[in-house]
Amino acid sequence: MKSVLVLATLVAALYGKVYKMEARSAGSLIARLIKHNLYHNYLEEQNSRRAQIKKDSEPIMDYYDDFYTGNITVGTPGQTFALVLDTGSSNLWVIDSNCNSEACDGYLGSVYTRRKFNTTASSTFSAENRTIGILYGSGACYGHLAMDTVSFAEWSNFDALITLYRPNESTQLSDAAWSQKHRECLRELSIPSTLSRIVH
C-alpha cells in the first residue's frame, strides 16, 4: 500500500503544472474615499448598516484596504474584467451589462468605470434556465447561470459555467459584496459540489 501511495505521489508531481497569473493591488478603498472627500459618507453608511444589525459582541476585521486582482476574459471575442480569486464556492460571477444599479456600477468612492459582460456581443454565449443564490460573508448574491468561453492565467478558451447578475425583483446583488470594492468579476475556487446544492 505504501509503494502505491509513493508511486501515485510521484506521478502527480511529475505531471503537475504550475499556472502563473499576473496580480496587481486594487489599492486602498479608504485612501480613495479620503482623496475624493467621501470617507465621511462611507462611515455614515457603515454605521447606519451596523445600527440595523442585531447587537452582539464580535471582533470585526476590515479587509477593504488591500486585495489583489488579475485579468480574465469571458466570451468570444474575449471581454476583459478585473478578477478576484476567492474560495467561497465554485462559481465564476460577472456583472451583466443590463445591470445599472448602484451595486453593479460601483459607488461610494469606487472612482472607476466598472466593466460589465455584454452577452449579445459573445458568439459563444449560451444561457441556461437556472438561477443561483449564494450567501457570502459580505452578503448574498443571486444570478442566472450561463455557459461561455473563459481565459485566465495560462488557461485559454475553455468552456465554463458562469453566473450573471441581472437586476430584477427576485435577484438582488448584495451592495456590500460588490459595490464598494474594485472588482468586476469573482472566481470561486472551492469544490464544484458546492454549486449543485444551491442551483434552483
CSV table of C-alpha atoms in Angstrom, one decimal:
chain,number,residue,atom,x,y,z
A,1,MET,CA,0.0,0.0,0.0
A,2,LYS,CA,2.8,2.4,0.9
A,3,SER,CA,4.5,1.8,-2.5
A,4,VAL,CA,1.2,2.6,-4.4
A,5,LEU,CA,0.9,5.8,-2.4
A,6,VAL,CA,4.5,6.8,-3.1
A,7,LEU,CA,4.1,6.0,-6.8
A,8,ALA,CA,0.8,8.0,-7.0
A,9,THR,CA,2.5,11.0,-5.3
A,10,LEU,CA,5.5,10.7,-7.7
A,11,VAL,CA,3.2,10.5,-10.8
A,12,ALA,CA,1.2,13.6,-9.6
A,13,ALA,CA,4.5,15.5,-9.0
A,14,LEU,CA,5.9,14.6,-12.5
A,15,TYR,CA,2.7,15.6,-14.3
A,16,GLY,CA,1.8,18.6,-12.2
A,17,LYS,CA,1.9,22.0,-13.9
A,18,VAL,CA,2.3,25.5,-12.4
A,19,TYR,CA,0.0,28.2,-13.7
A,20,LYS,CA,1.1,31.8,-13.3
A,21,MET,CA,-1.2,34.8,-13.4
A,22,GLU,CA,-0.1,38.5,-13.0
A,23,ALA,CA,-1.7,40.0,-10.0
A,24,ARG,CA,-2.0,43.7,-9.0
A,25,SER,CA,-3.2,45.5,-6.0
A,26,ALA,CA,-6.6,47.2,-6.2
A,27,GLY,CA,-5.3,49.8,-3.8
A,28,SER,CA,-6.9,51.1,-0.6
A,29,LEU,CA,-10.6,51.9,-0.6
A,30,ILE,CA,-10.1,54.1,2.4
A,31,ALA,CA,-7.4,56.1,0.6
A,32,ARG,CA,-9.7,56.6,-2.5
A,33,LEU,CA,-12.6,57.7,-0.2
A,34,ILE,CA,-10.4,60.3,1.6
A,35,LYS,CA,-9.0,61.5,-1.7
A,36,HIS,CA,-12.5,62.2,-3.1
A,37,ASN,CA,-13.9,63.6,0.1
A,38,LEU,CA,-16.3,60.6,0.5
A,39,TYR,CA,-14.9,59.0,3.6
A,40,HIS,CA,-17.4,60.7,5.9
A,41,ASN,CA,-20.3,59.5,3.8
A,42,TYR,CA,-18.8,56.0,3.8
A,43,LEU,CA,-18.6,55.9,7.6
A,44,GLU,CA,-22.1,57.2,8.0
A,45,GLU,CA,-23.4,54.4,5.7
A,46,GLN,CA,-21.4,51.7,7.5
A,47,ASN,CA,-22.7,53.0,10.9
A,48,SER,CA,-26.2,53.0,9.6
A,49,ARG,CA,-25.9,49.4,8.4
A,50,ARG,CA,-24.4,48.4,11.7
A,51,ALA,CA,-27.2,50.0,13.6
A,52,GLN,CA,-29.7,47.8,11.8
A,53,ILE,CA,-27.9,44.6,12.8
A,54,LYS,CA,-28.8,42.7,15.9
A,55,LYS,CA,-26.5,43.8,18.7
A,56,ASP,CA,-23.9,41.3,19.9
A,57,SER,CA,-20.1,41.2,20.6
A,58,GLU,CA,-17.9,40.0,17.8
A,59,PRO,CA,-14.4,41.3,16.7
A,60,ILE,CA,-14.6,43.0,13.3
A,61,MET,CA,-11.8,42.9,10.7
A,62,ASP,CA,-11.7,45.3,7.7
A,63,TYR,CA,-10.3,43.8,4.5
A,64,TYR,CA,-11.2,46.7,2.3
A,65,ASP,CA,-7.8,48.3,2.3
A,66,ASP,CA,-6.0,45.7,0.2
A,67,PHE,CA,-6.7,42.8,-2.1
A,68,TYR,CA,-5.4,41.7,-5.4
A,69,THR,CA,-7.0,41.3,-8.9
A,70,GLY,CA,-5.9,39.8,-12.2
A,71,ASN,CA,-7.4,39.9,-15.7
A,72,ILE,CA,-9.8,37.4,-17.1
A,73,THR,CA,-11.6,37.3,-20.5
A,74,VAL,CA,-15.1,35.9,-21.0
A,75,GLY,CA,-16.9,35.3,-24.3
A,76,THR,CA,-15.9,35.4,-28.0
A,77,PRO,CA,-14.3,37.8,-28.7
A,78,GLY,CA,-13.0,38.0,-25.1
A,79,GLN,CA,-14.2,40.8,-22.8
A,80,THR,CA,-11.7,41.7,-20.1
A,81,PHE,CA,-12.6,42.0,-16.4
A,82,ALA,CA,-10.8,42.6,-13.1
A,83,LEU,CA,-10.9,39.2,-11.4
A,84,VAL,CA,-10.8,38.5,-7.7
A,85,LEU,CA,-10.0,34.9,-6.7
A,86,ASP,CA,-11.9,33.5,-3.8
A,87,THR,CA,-12.7,30.2,-2.1
A,88,GLY,CA,-16.3,30.8,-1.1
A,89,SER,CA,-17.8,28.5,-3.7
A,90,SER,CA,-17.1,27.2,-7.2
A,91,ASN,CA,-18.7,29.9,-9.3
A,92,LEU,CA,-17.5,32.5,-11.8
A,93,TRP,CA,-19.5,35.7,-11.4
A,94,VAL,CA,-19.7,38.5,-13.9
A,95,ILE,CA,-22.0,41.5,-13.9
A,96,ASP,CA,-24.5,41.6,-16.8
A,97,SER,CA,-24.3,44.7,-19.0
A,98,ASN,CA,-28.1,45.3,-18.4
A,99,CYS,CA,-27.5,45.9,-14.7
A,100,ASN,CA,-27.5,49.6,-13.9
A,101,SER,CA,-28.0,49.5,-10.2
A,102,GLU,CA,-25.5,51.3,-7.8
A,103,ALA,CA,-24.2,47.9,-6.7
A,104,CYS,CA,-23.3,47.0,-10.3
A,105,ASP,CA,-22.0,50.4,-11.3
A,106,GLY,CA,-19.9,50.9,-8.1
A,107,TYR,CA,-20.4,53.8,-5.7
A,108,LEU,CA,-19.1,55.5,-2.6
A,109,GLY,CA,-15.7,56.3,-3.9
A,110,SER,CA,-15.2,53.4,-6.3
A,111,VAL,CA,-14.0,56.1,-8.8
A,112,TYR,CA,-13.6,53.8,-11.7
A,113,THR,CA,-15.8,52.6,-14.6
A,114,ARG,CA,-16.8,49.1,-13.9
A,115,ARG,CA,-16.8,46.8,-16.9
A,116,LYS,CA,-19.8,44.5,-17.5
A,117,PHE,CA,-20.4,41.5,-19.6
A,118,ASN,CA,-22.3,42.1,-22.8
A,119,THR,CA,-23.9,38.7,-23.6
A,120,THR,CA,-25.1,39.8,-27.1
A,121,ALA,CA,-21.5,40.6,-28.1
A,122,SER,CA,-20.3,37.0,-27.5
A,123,SER,CA,-20.8,34.4,-30.2
A,124,THR,CA,-20.2,31.5,-27.7
A,125,PHE,CA,-22.7,32.7,-25.0
A,126,SER,CA,-25.4,30.2,-24.1
A,127,ALA,CA,-28.0,31.0,-21.5
A,128,GLU,CA,-29.3,28.3,-19.1
A,129,ASN,CA,-32.8,28.3,-17.5
A,130,ARG,CA,-31.4,28.2,-13.9
A,131,THR,CA,-30.8,30.8,-11.2
A,132,ILE,CA,-28.5,30.6,-8.2
A,133,GLY,CA,-28.1,32.2,-4.8
A,134,ILE,CA,-25.0,32.1,-2.6
A,135,LEU,CA,-24.6,33.6,0.9
A,136,TYR,CA,-21.1,35.1,1.4
A,137,GLY,CA,-19.6,36.7,4.5
A,138,SER,CA,-20.2,40.1,2.9
A,139,GLY,CA,-23.7,39.4,1.7
A,140,ALA,CA,-25.9,37.3,-0.6
A,141,CYS,CA,-25.6,37.2,-4.4
A,142,TYR,CA,-28.2,35.9,-6.8
A,143,GLY,CA,-27.9,35.4,-10.5
A,144,HIS,CA,-28.6,33.5,-13.7
A,145,LEU,CA,-26.4,30.6,-15.0
A,146,ALA,CA,-24.9,30.5,-18.5
A,147,MET,CA,-22.1,28.9,-20.4
A,148,ASP,CA,-19.3,30.7,-22.3
A,149,THR,CA,-15.6,30.6,-23.2
A,150,VAL,CA,-13.2,31.8,-20.5
A,151,SER,CA,-9.5,32.5,-20.4
A,152,PHE,CA,-7.3,33.4,-17.5
A,153,ALA,CA,-3.7,32.8,-16.3
A,154,GLU,CA,-2.4,30.2,-18.7
A,155,TRP,CA,-5.8,28.6,-19.3
A,156,SER,CA,-7.1,29.6,-22.7
A,157,ASN,CA,-10.6,29.4,-24.3
A,158,PHE,CA,-12.2,26.7,-22.1
A,159,ASP,CA,-15.9,26.3,-21.7
A,160,ALA,CA,-17.1,27.4,-18.2
A,161,LEU,CA,-20.3,27.8,-16.3
A,162,ILE,CA,-20.7,31.5,-15.4
A,163,THR,CA,-23.1,33.3,-13.2
A,164,LEU,CA,-24.6,36.6,-14.4
A,165,TYR,CA,-26.1,39.2,-12.1
A,166,ARG,CA,-29.2,40.7,-13.7
A,167,PRO,CA,-31.4,43.3,-12.0
A,168,ASN,CA,-35.0,42.2,-11.2
A,169,GLU,CA,-37.2,41.7,-8.2
A,170,SER,CA,-36.1,38.2,-7.4
A,171,THR,CA,-32.3,38.6,-7.9
A,172,GLN,CA,-30.7,41.4,-6.0
A,173,LEU,CA,-26.9,41.7,-5.8
A,174,SER,CA,-25.6,42.5,-2.3
A,175,ASP,CA,-24.3,46.0,-2.1
A,176,ALA,CA,-21.7,45.1,0.4
A,177,ALA,CA,-20.5,42.2,-1.7
A,178,TRP,CA,-19.7,44.3,-4.8
A,179,SER,CA,-20.4,48.0,-4.8
A,180,GLN,CA,-17.5,49.3,-2.6
A,181,LYS,CA,-14.8,47.0,-4.0
A,182,HIS,CA,-12.7,47.3,-7.1
A,183,ARG,CA,-13.8,44.2,-8.8
A,184,GLU,CA,-15.8,43.3,-11.9
A,185,CYS,CA,-15.5,39.5,-11.7
A,186,LEU,CA,-15.2,36.9,-9.0
A,187,ARG,CA,-13.8,33.4,-9.4
A,188,GLU,CA,-14.6,30.9,-6.7
A,189,LEU,CA,-12.1,28.1,-6.3
A,190,SER,CA,-13.7,25.6,-3.9
A,191,ILE,CA,-15.0,22.2,-4.9
A,192,PRO,CA,-17.7,22.1,-7.6
A,193,SER,CA,-20.2,20.2,-5.4
A,194,THR,CA,-21.0,23.5,-3.7
A,195,LEU,CA,-22.7,24.6,-6.8
A,196,SER,CA,-25.1,21.7,-7.0
A,197,ARG,CA,-26.5,22.5,-3.6
A,198,ILE,CA,-27.6,26.0,-4.4
A,199,VAL,CA,-28.8,25.9,-8.0
A,200,HIS,CA,-32.6,26.5,-8.4
